[in-house]
Amino acid sequence: MTEPTPVPDHAGGGANTVAARSSSAPVSARDHDGAANGNRPKLPGALALATVESAWGTNGQRSGDEVEAGIVALWQAFGERPTQELRDRLVLHYAPLVKYVAGRVGTGLPSHVEISDLIQSGIFGLVDAIEKFEPERGLKFETYAMQRIRGAILDDLRAQDWVPRSVRSRARDVERALERLEAKLQRTATDAELADELELSLDELRELFAQLQMTSVVALDDLIGAGHAQASLAETLPDDRAEDPVAALVDRDSRRQLAEAVERLSERDRVVVTLYYFENLTLAEIGRVLGVTESRVCQLHTRAVLRLRTKLTEPG
């Protein structure tokens, strides 16, 4: 089916067109043929549906006039007998309107709002518009439907918003006041100046700021960066429980240097360091193992630590 151009002033299928073509030539020809052949005349709804089938065709090659005649007959049939099949055909024909309105509404919305979600909400508005449209009022259907589609999308967005509408309205008032003050002062406005502009006290302004904090929410799947370096915000948040690869590399290298320095100590110094730091023995216990006094072990430990420090600080 040829899709209509989603602009109200230029799209066909309105109420005026329906009224003008409700008794078009194809219908009269079918009535005349039926009477001439002696067949029982068709009901108006069935006759309009037959006109739809004729205008729609089966080969997919239809001119603009044929499509126009088909949609006029479809509206006539739906008005006389609003079946599910006819409603579905109207929905398919006017579906591009939903995509057009969703694209317009989606402009300026946060990036985490999917256009497909807006289209889904708009489809319900289109169905509602088809069921409630009254051609006799003389309005174009596209004009009426676009308002219903936009309303359905906005209603769904408001239903998903966790922030009350009054708070959103106050947030817009604060933004406009800041823009006016900064344009007039050519600098950042202070809280006192903003409070005067909003005709609030400083305490009331701070309370308002506390209410507006809930509107400052960022989606973690928002993309940051540009080009191939794009990443979501969630990927840039640090994980305090994760192991730092740089710190792990430095620690491993330090352990290697310390092990090499311990290997270069004398045997007795190496035994003191090993028993004290790796076996967790006290100086007195090490003295009993080596057969020396505790003070001697303390001297050996001090000497070993000094030698290790020297070896670790040596260049190269």
mmCIF file of C-alpha atoms in Angstrom:
data_model
loop_
_atom_site.group_PDB
_atom_site.id
_atom_site.type_symbol
_atom_site.label_atom_id
_atom_site.label_comp_id
_atom_site.label_asym_id
_atom_site.label_seq_id
_atom_site.Cartn_x
_atom_site.Cartn_y
_atom_site.Cartn_z
ATOM 1 C CA MET A 1 0.000 0.000 0.000
ATOM 2 C CA THR A 2 1.332 3.416 -0.926
ATOM 3 C CA GLU A 3 2.170 5.396 2.207
ATOM 4 C CA PRO A 4 0.651 8.854 2.610
ATOM 5 C CA THR A 5 2.869 11.864 3.019
ATOM 6 C CA PRO A 6 2.694 12.667 6.784
ATOM 7 C CA VAL A 7 1.914 16.364 6.410
ATOM 8 C CA PRO A 8 -1.651 17.362 7.293
ATOM 9 C CA ASP A 9 -2.093 20.127 4.697
ATOM 10 C CA HIS A 10 -1.144 17.930 1.754
ATOM 11 C CA ALA A 11 -2.292 14.403 2.684
ATOM 12 C CA GLY A 12 -5.514 13.011 1.307
ATOM 13 C CA GLY A 13 -8.233 10.940 2.869
ATOM 14 C CA GLY A 14 -9.851 13.688 4.940
ATOM 15 C CA ALA A 15 -13.490 14.081 5.798
ATOM 16 C CA ASN A 16 -14.132 16.463 2.879
ATOM 17 C CA THR A 17 -12.762 13.949 0.410
ATOM 18 C CA VAL A 18 -14.815 11.157 1.959
ATOM 19 C CA ALA A 19 -18.008 13.177 1.676
ATOM 20 C CA ALA A 20 -17.249 14.295 -1.880
ATOM 21 C CA ARG A 21 -16.570 10.805 -3.170
ATOM 22 C CA SER A 22 -19.074 8.791 -1.161
ATOM 23 C CA SER A 23 -21.180 8.384 -4.312
ATOM 24 C CA SER A 24 -18.330 8.109 -6.803
ATOM 25 C CA ALA A 25 -18.586 6.610 -10.290
ATOM 26 C CA PRO A 26 -17.240 3.130 -9.472
ATOM 27 C CA VAL A 27 -20.013 2.628 -6.904
ATOM 28 C CA SER A 28 -22.749 3.677 -9.298
ATOM 29 C CA ALA A 29 -21.330 1.465 -12.015
ATOM 30 C CA ARG A 30 -21.369 -1.547 -9.715
ATOM 31 C CA ASP A 31 -24.979 -0.826 -8.687
ATOM 32 C CA HIS A 32 -26.008 -0.482 -12.303
ATOM 33 C CA ASP A 33 -24.280 -3.699 -13.312
ATOM 34 C CA GLY A 34 -25.871 -5.582 -10.436
ATOM 35 C CA ALA A 35 -29.356 -4.405 -11.368
ATOM 36 C CA ALA A 36 -28.783 -5.135 -15.058
ATOM 37 C CA ASN A 37 -27.724 -8.686 -14.354
ATOM 38 C CA GLY A 38 -30.745 -9.257 -12.165
ATOM 39 C CA ASN A 39 -28.670 -9.849 -9.036
ATOM 40 C CA ARG A 40 -29.801 -8.687 -5.618
ATOM 41 C CA PRO A 41 -28.242 -5.231 -4.843
ATOM 42 C CA LYS A 42 -25.337 -5.295 -2.411
ATOM 43 C CA LEU A 43 -25.514 -3.650 0.994
ATOM 44 C CA PRO A 44 -23.772 -0.279 1.148
ATOM 45 C CA GLY A 45 -21.016 -1.586 3.456
ATOM 46 C CA ALA A 46 -20.287 -4.574 1.236
ATOM 47 C CA LEU A 47 -20.412 -2.357 -1.825
ATOM 48 C CA ALA A 48 -17.880 0.061 -0.317
ATOM 49 C CA LEU A 49 -15.617 -2.832 0.668
ATOM 50 C CA ALA A 50 -15.777 -4.160 -2.885
ATOM 51 C CA THR A 51 -14.780 -0.718 -4.110
ATOM 52 C CA VAL A 52 -11.814 -0.839 -1.737
ATOM 53 C CA GLU A 53 -10.723 -4.177 -3.189
ATOM 54 C CA SER A 54 -11.064 -2.824 -6.717
ATOM 55 C CA ALA A 55 -9.127 0.362 -5.983
ATOM 56 C CA TRP A 56 -6.431 -1.496 -4.058
ATOM 57 C CA GLY A 57 -5.865 -4.007 -6.818
ATOM 58 C CA THR A 58 -3.767 -7.139 -6.638
ATOM 59 C CA ASN A 59 -0.690 -6.319 -8.706
ATOM 60 C CA GLY A 60 0.668 -3.594 -6.390
ATOM 61 C CA GLN A 61 0.765 -1.021 -9.233
ATOM 62 C CA ARG A 62 -1.610 1.777 -8.192
ATOM 63 C CA SER A 63 -1.814 5.398 -9.191
ATOM 64 C CA GLY A 64 -2.420 8.222 -6.757
ATOM 65 C CA ASP A 65 -6.059 8.502 -7.806
ATOM 66 C CA GLU A 66 -6.576 4.792 -7.202
ATOM 67 C CA VAL A 67 -5.090 4.998 -3.735
ATOM 68 C CA GLU A 68 -7.230 8.052 -2.984
ATOM 69 C CA ALA A 69 -10.367 6.279 -4.188
ATOM 70 C CA GLY A 70 -9.445 3.221 -2.174
ATOM 71 C CA ILE A 71 -8.957 5.084 1.101
ATOM 72 C CA VAL A 72 -12.200 7.020 0.552
ATOM 73 C CA ALA A 73 -14.087 3.770 0.047
ATOM 74 C CA LEU A 74 -12.326 2.257 3.044
ATOM 75 C CA TRP A 75 -13.467 5.097 5.281
ATOM 76 C CA GLN A 76 -16.998 4.740 3.959
ATOM 77 C CA ALA A 77 -16.975 1.007 4.662
ATOM 78 C CA PHE A 78 -15.540 1.493 8.123
ATOM 79 C CA GLY A 79 -18.173 4.109 8.955
ATOM 80 C CA GLU A 80 -20.972 1.738 7.992
ATOM 81 C CA ARG A 81 -19.440 -1.448 9.401
ATOM 82 C CA PRO A 82 -16.426 -0.834 11.711
ATOM 83 C CA THR A 83 -14.828 -4.272 11.622
ATOM 84 C CA GLN A 84 -11.389 -5.257 12.855
ATOM 85 C CA GLU A 85 -10.201 -5.919 9.306
ATOM 86 C CA LEU A 86 -11.124 -2.460 8.070
ATOM 87 C CA ARG A 87 -9.591 -0.798 11.108
ATOM 88 C CA ASP A 88 -6.346 -2.693 10.559
ATOM 89 C CA ARG A 89 -6.222 -1.505 6.944
ATOM 90 C CA LEU A 90 -6.643 2.086 8.065
ATOM 91 C CA VAL A 91 -3.935 1.652 10.683
ATOM 92 C CA LEU A 92 -1.514 0.300 8.075
ATOM 93 C CA HIS A 93 -2.315 3.135 5.687
ATOM 94 C CA TYR A 94 -1.769 5.909 8.257
ATOM 95 C CA ALA A 95 1.116 4.235 10.103
ATOM 96 C CA PRO A 96 3.698 6.666 8.590
ATOM 97 C CA LEU A 97 1.983 9.441 10.546
ATOM 98 C CA VAL A 98 3.041 7.722 13.765
ATOM 99 C CA LYS A 99 6.671 7.565 12.717
ATOM 100 C CA TYR A 100 6.589 11.213 11.672
ATOM 101 C CA VAL A 101 5.062 12.423 14.956
ATOM 102 C CA ALA A 102 7.358 10.194 17.045
ATOM 103 C CA GLY A 103 10.387 11.660 15.296
ATOM 104 C CA ARG A 104 9.199 15.190 16.004
ATOM 105 C CA VAL A 105 8.452 14.461 19.666
ATOM 106 C CA GLY A 106 11.717 12.557 20.122
ATOM 107 C CA THR A 107 13.779 15.593 19.135
ATOM 108 C CA GLY A 108 15.338 16.964 22.301
ATOM 109 C CA LEU A 109 14.514 13.970 24.476
ATOM 110 C CA PRO A 110 17.334 12.135 26.303
ATOM 111 C CA SER A 111 19.220 9.600 24.223
ATOM 112 C CA HIS A 112 18.010 6.677 26.330
ATOM 113 C CA VAL A 113 14.436 7.274 25.100
ATOM 114 C CA GLU A 114 13.965 4.917 22.170
ATOM 115 C CA ILE A 115 12.040 6.114 19.120
ATOM 116 C CA SER A 116 10.568 2.615 18.828
ATOM 117 C CA ASP A 117 8.937 3.073 22.247
ATOM 118 C CA LEU A 118 7.426 6.366 21.098
ATOM 119 C CA ILE A 119 6.117 4.707 17.937
ATOM 120 C CA GLN A 120 4.535 1.944 19.984
ATOM 121 C CA SER A 121 2.714 4.519 22.119
ATOM 122 C CA GLY A 122 1.703 6.461 19.011
ATOM 123 C CA ILE A 123 0.090 3.396 17.423
ATOM 124 C CA PHE A 124 -2.417 3.316 20.280
ATOM 125 C CA GLY A 125 -3.169 6.977 19.612
ATOM 126 C CA LEU A 126 -3.702 6.247 15.915
ATOM 127 C CA VAL A 127 -6.110 3.396 16.670
ATOM 128 C CA ASP A 128 -8.009 5.642 19.072
ATOM 129 C CA ALA A 129 -8.145 8.404 16.447
ATOM 130 C CA ILE A 130 -9.531 6.017 13.806
ATOM 131 C CA GLU A 131 -12.243 4.759 16.136
ATOM 132 C CA LYS A 132 -13.308 8.234 17.295
ATOM 133 C CA PHE A 133 -12.958 10.189 14.042
ATOM 134 C CA GLU A 134 -16.156 11.848 12.814
ATOM 135 C CA PRO A 135 -15.891 12.740 9.094
ATOM 136 C CA GLU A 136 -19.026 14.855 9.195
ATOM 137 C CA ARG A 137 -17.195 17.514 11.225
ATOM 138 C CA GLY A 138 -15.315 18.496 8.085
ATOM 139 C CA LEU A 139 -11.768 18.027 9.442
ATOM 140 C CA LYS A 140 -8.894 16.278 7.727
ATOM 141 C CA PHE A 141 -8.173 12.967 9.408
ATOM 142 C CA GLU A 142 -4.407 13.575 9.346
ATOM 143 C CA THR A 143 -4.780 16.801 11.356
ATOM 144 C CA TYR A 144 -6.948 15.083 13.948
ATOM 145 C CA ALA A 145 -4.828 11.926 14.091
ATOM 146 C CA MET A 146 -1.532 13.747 14.581
ATOM 147 C CA GLN A 147 -2.909 15.457 17.679
ATOM 148 C CA ARG A 148 -4.162 12.168 19.109
ATOM 149 C CA ILE A 149 -0.862 10.415 18.340
ATOM 150 C CA ARG A 150 1.178 13.192 19.941
ATOM 151 C CA GLY A 151 -1.085 13.154 22.998
ATOM 152 C CA ALA A 152 -0.735 9.382 23.400
ATOM 153 C CA ILE A 153 3.062 9.624 23.206
ATOM 154 C CA LEU A 154 3.231 12.447 25.757
ATOM 155 C CA ASP A 155 0.843 10.652 28.115
ATOM 156 C CA ASP A 156 3.040 7.561 28.021
ATOM 157 C CA LEU A 157 6.183 9.613 28.659
ATOM 158 C CA ARG A 158 4.551 11.311 31.652
ATOM 159 C CA ALA A 159 3.414 7.950 33.014
ATOM 160 C CA GLN A 160 7.009 6.680 32.927
ATOM 161 C CA ASP A 161 8.425 9.825 34.558
ATOM 162 C CA TRP A 162 9.168 9.426 38.275
ATOM 163 C CA VAL A 163 9.261 13.204 38.771
ATOM 164 C CA PRO A 164 5.934 15.031 39.382
ATOM 165 C CA ARG A 165 4.867 17.440 36.662
ATOM 166 C CA SER A 166 4.861 20.323 39.158
ATOM 167 C CA VAL A 167 8.561 19.746 39.852
ATOM 168 C CA ARG A 168 9.322 19.637 36.129
ATOM 169 C CA SER A 169 7.479 22.935 35.720
ATOM 170 C CA ARG A 170 9.459 24.546 38.557
ATOM 171 C CA ALA A 171 12.687 23.287 37.013
ATOM 172 C CA ARG A 172 11.809 25.016 33.729
ATOM 173 C CA ASP A 173 11.007 28.220 35.631
ATOM 174 C CA VAL A 174 14.437 28.137 37.295
ATOM 175 C CA GLU A 175 16.172 27.523 33.958
ATOM 176 C CA ARG A 176 14.395 30.460 32.320
ATOM 177 C CA ALA A 177 15.191 32.728 35.279
ATOM 178 C CA LEU A 178 18.878 31.786 35.101
ATOM 179 C CA GLU A 179 18.950 32.499 31.364
ATOM 180 C CA ARG A 180 17.389 35.929 31.877
ATOM 181 C CA LEU A 181 19.759 36.857 34.707
ATOM 182 C CA GLU A 182 22.921 35.687 32.950
ATOM 183 C CA ALA A 183 21.900 37.508 29.764
ATOM 184 C CA LYS A 184 21.347 40.684 31.766
ATOM 185 C CA LEU A 185 24.319 40.431 34.141
ATOM 186 C CA GLN A 186 26.786 38.829 31.691
ATOM 187 C CA ARG A 187 27.985 36.557 34.507
ATOM 188 C CA THR A 188 26.832 33.682 36.665
ATOM 189 C CA ALA A 189 23.966 34.746 38.912
ATOM 190 C CA THR A 190 24.247 34.261 42.662
ATOM 191 C CA ASP A 191 21.652 32.437 44.734
ATOM 192 C CA ALA A 192 20.419 35.720 46.192
ATOM 193 C CA GLU A 193 19.906 37.228 42.736
ATOM 194 C CA LEU A 194 18.117 34.113 41.536
ATOM 195 C CA ALA A 195 15.886 34.125 44.608
ATOM 196 C CA ASP A 196 14.944 37.762 43.914
ATOM 197 C CA GLU A 197 14.179 36.923 40.285
ATOM 198 C CA LEU A 198 11.906 34.045 41.351
ATOM 199 C CA GLU A 199 10.439 36.109 44.223
ATOM 200 C CA LEU A 200 11.562 33.527 46.770
ATOM 201 C CA SER A 201 13.595 33.654 49.964
ATOM 202 C CA LEU A 202 16.989 31.962 50.143
ATOM 203 C CA ASP A 203 15.556 29.171 52.290
ATOM 204 C CA GLU A 204 12.751 28.571 49.810
ATOM 205 C CA LEU A 205 15.258 28.570 46.948
ATOM 206 C CA ARG A 206 17.447 25.976 48.699
ATOM 207 C CA GLU A 207 14.381 23.834 49.353
ATOM 208 C CA LEU A 208 13.502 24.133 45.667
ATOM 209 C CA PHE A 209 17.017 23.039 44.714
ATOM 210 C CA ALA A 210 16.604 19.989 46.945
ATOM 211 C CA GLN A 211 13.395 19.069 45.094
ATOM 212 C CA LEU A 212 15.050 19.579 41.714
ATOM 213 C CA GLN A 213 17.894 17.202 42.537
ATOM 214 C CA MET A 214 15.693 14.259 41.593
ATOM 215 C CA THR A 215 15.416 15.624 38.044
ATOM 216 C CA SER A 216 19.197 15.501 37.545
ATOM 217 C CA VAL A 217 19.438 11.837 36.636
ATOM 218 C CA VAL A 218 21.764 10.487 33.950
ATOM 219 C CA ALA A 219 21.237 7.159 32.233
ATOM 220 C CA LEU A 220 24.214 4.825 32.617
ATOM 221 C CA ASP A 221 23.829 3.661 29.012
ATOM 222 C CA ASP A 222 24.269 7.175 27.619
ATOM 223 C CA LEU A 223 27.178 7.291 25.175
ATOM 224 C CA ILE A 224 30.069 9.641 25.789
ATOM 225 C CA GLY A 225 32.954 10.513 23.518
ATOM 226 C CA ALA A 226 32.874 10.645 19.748
ATOM 227 C CA GLY A 227 33.708 8.407 16.837
ATOM 228 C CA HIS A 228 35.220 5.030 17.564
ATOM 229 C CA ALA A 229 36.007 6.064 21.167
ATOM 230 C CA GLN A 230 32.337 6.041 22.140
ATOM 231 C CA ALA A 231 31.602 4.292 25.425
ATOM 232 C CA SER A 232 28.718 4.204 27.855
ATOM 233 C CA LEU A 233 28.850 6.125 31.096
ATOM 234 C CA ALA A 234 28.746 2.867 33.025
ATOM 235 C CA GLU A 235 32.055 1.828 31.466
ATOM 236 C CA THR A 236 33.798 4.928 32.850
ATOM 237 C CA LEU A 237 32.765 4.438 36.494
ATOM 238 C CA PRO A 238 35.583 3.040 38.663
ATOM 239 C CA ASP A 239 35.113 -0.271 40.458
ATOM 240 C CA ASP A 240 36.699 0.034 43.883
ATOM 241 C CA ARG A 241 36.634 -3.740 44.325
ATOM 242 C CA ALA A 242 38.424 -4.466 41.056
ATOM 243 C CA GLU A 243 42.160 -5.077 41.008
ATOM 244 C CA ASP A 244 44.211 -2.207 39.637
ATOM 245 C CA PRO A 245 46.381 -3.738 36.891
ATOM 246 C CA VAL A 246 49.071 -1.050 37.257
ATOM 247 C CA ALA A 247 49.279 -1.520 41.018
ATOM 248 C CA ALA A 248 49.382 -5.306 40.574
ATOM 249 C CA LEU A 249 52.241 -4.996 38.070
ATOM 250 C CA VAL A 250 54.215 -2.672 40.375
ATOM 251 C CA ASP A 251 53.640 -4.975 43.328
ATOM 252 C CA ARG A 252 54.809 -8.025 41.373
ATOM 253 C CA ASP A 253 57.922 -6.224 40.202
ATOM 254 C CA SER A 254 58.693 -5.072 43.757
ATOM 255 C CA ARG A 255 58.351 -8.631 45.034
ATOM 256 C CA ARG A 256 60.738 -9.858 42.352
ATOM 257 C CA GLN A 257 63.347 -7.231 43.246
ATOM 258 C CA LEU A 258 62.986 -8.015 46.959
ATOM 259 C CA ALA A 259 63.407 -11.743 46.369
ATOM 260 C CA GLU A 260 66.548 -11.114 44.341
ATOM 261 C CA ALA A 261 67.909 -8.838 47.090
ATOM 262 C CA VAL A 262 67.216 -11.464 49.772
ATOM 263 C CA GLU A 263 69.062 -14.074 47.692
ATOM 264 C CA ARG A 264 72.146 -11.865 47.671
ATOM 265 C CA LEU A 265 72.272 -11.637 51.508
ATOM 266 C CA SER A 266 74.579 -13.777 53.597
ATOM 267 C CA GLU A 267 73.201 -17.077 54.814
ATOM 268 C CA ARG A 268 72.662 -15.958 58.411
ATOM 269 C CA ASP A 269 71.018 -12.662 57.403
ATOM 270 C CA ARG A 270 68.784 -14.533 54.960
ATOM 271 C CA VAL A 271 67.721 -16.956 57.716
ATOM 272 C CA VAL A 272 66.871 -14.065 60.065
ATOM 273 C CA VAL A 273 64.797 -12.307 57.396
ATOM 274 C CA THR A 274 63.030 -15.512 56.390
ATOM 275 C CA LEU A 275 62.148 -16.542 59.970
ATOM 276 C CA TYR A 276 61.069 -13.045 60.997
ATOM 277 C CA TYR A 277 59.012 -11.975 57.943
ATOM 278 C CA PHE A 278 57.835 -15.261 56.412
ATOM 279 C CA GLU A 279 57.607 -17.594 59.427
ATOM 280 C CA ASN A 280 56.409 -14.839 61.807
ATOM 281 C CA LEU A 281 58.839 -15.874 64.600
ATOM 282 C CA THR A 282 59.800 -13.420 67.342
ATOM 283 C CA LEU A 283 63.388 -12.293 67.896
ATOM 284 C CA ALA A 284 63.637 -14.506 70.991
ATOM 285 C CA GLU A 285 62.428 -17.576 69.046
ATOM 286 C CA ILE A 286 64.902 -16.833 66.243
ATOM 287 C CA GLY A 287 67.676 -16.559 68.865
ATOM 288 C CA ARG A 288 66.843 -20.030 70.158
ATOM 289 C CA VAL A 289 66.877 -21.422 66.597
ATOM 290 C CA LEU A 290 70.281 -19.841 65.843
ATOM 291 C CA GLY A 291 71.677 -20.394 69.339
ATOM 292 C CA VAL A 292 72.317 -16.681 69.955
ATOM 293 C CA THR A 293 70.879 -14.047 72.236
ATOM 294 C CA GLU A 294 67.866 -11.941 71.374
ATOM 295 C CA SER A 295 69.995 -8.795 71.201
ATOM 296 C CA ARG A 296 72.271 -10.479 68.677
ATOM 297 C CA VAL A 297 69.287 -11.411 66.545
ATOM 298 C CA CYS A 298 68.145 -7.793 66.691
ATOM 299 C CA GLN A 299 71.570 -6.696 65.394
ATOM 300 C CA LEU A 300 71.454 -9.276 62.609
ATOM 301 C CA HIS A 301 67.957 -8.136 61.650
ATOM 302 C CA THR A 302 68.970 -4.487 61.529
ATOM 303 C CA ARG A 303 72.005 -5.300 59.411
ATOM 304 C CA ALA A 304 69.916 -7.398 57.008
ATOM 305 C CA VAL A 305 67.319 -4.664 56.566
ATOM 306 C CA LEU A 306 70.017 -2.061 55.842
ATOM 307 C CA ARG A 307 71.627 -4.322 53.258
ATOM 308 C CA LEU A 308 68.280 -4.986 51.612
ATOM 309 C CA ARG A 309 67.517 -1.264 51.433
ATOM 310 C CA THR A 310 70.906 -0.614 49.883
ATOM 311 C CA LYS A 311 70.481 -3.334 47.285
ATOM 312 C CA LEU A 312 66.962 -2.153 46.383
ATOM 313 C CA THR A 313 68.041 1.460 45.917
ATOM 314 C CA GLU A 314 71.094 0.620 43.824
ATOM 315 C CA PRO A 315 70.792 1.968 40.271
ATOM 316 C CA GLY A 316 70.259 -0.727 37.648
#
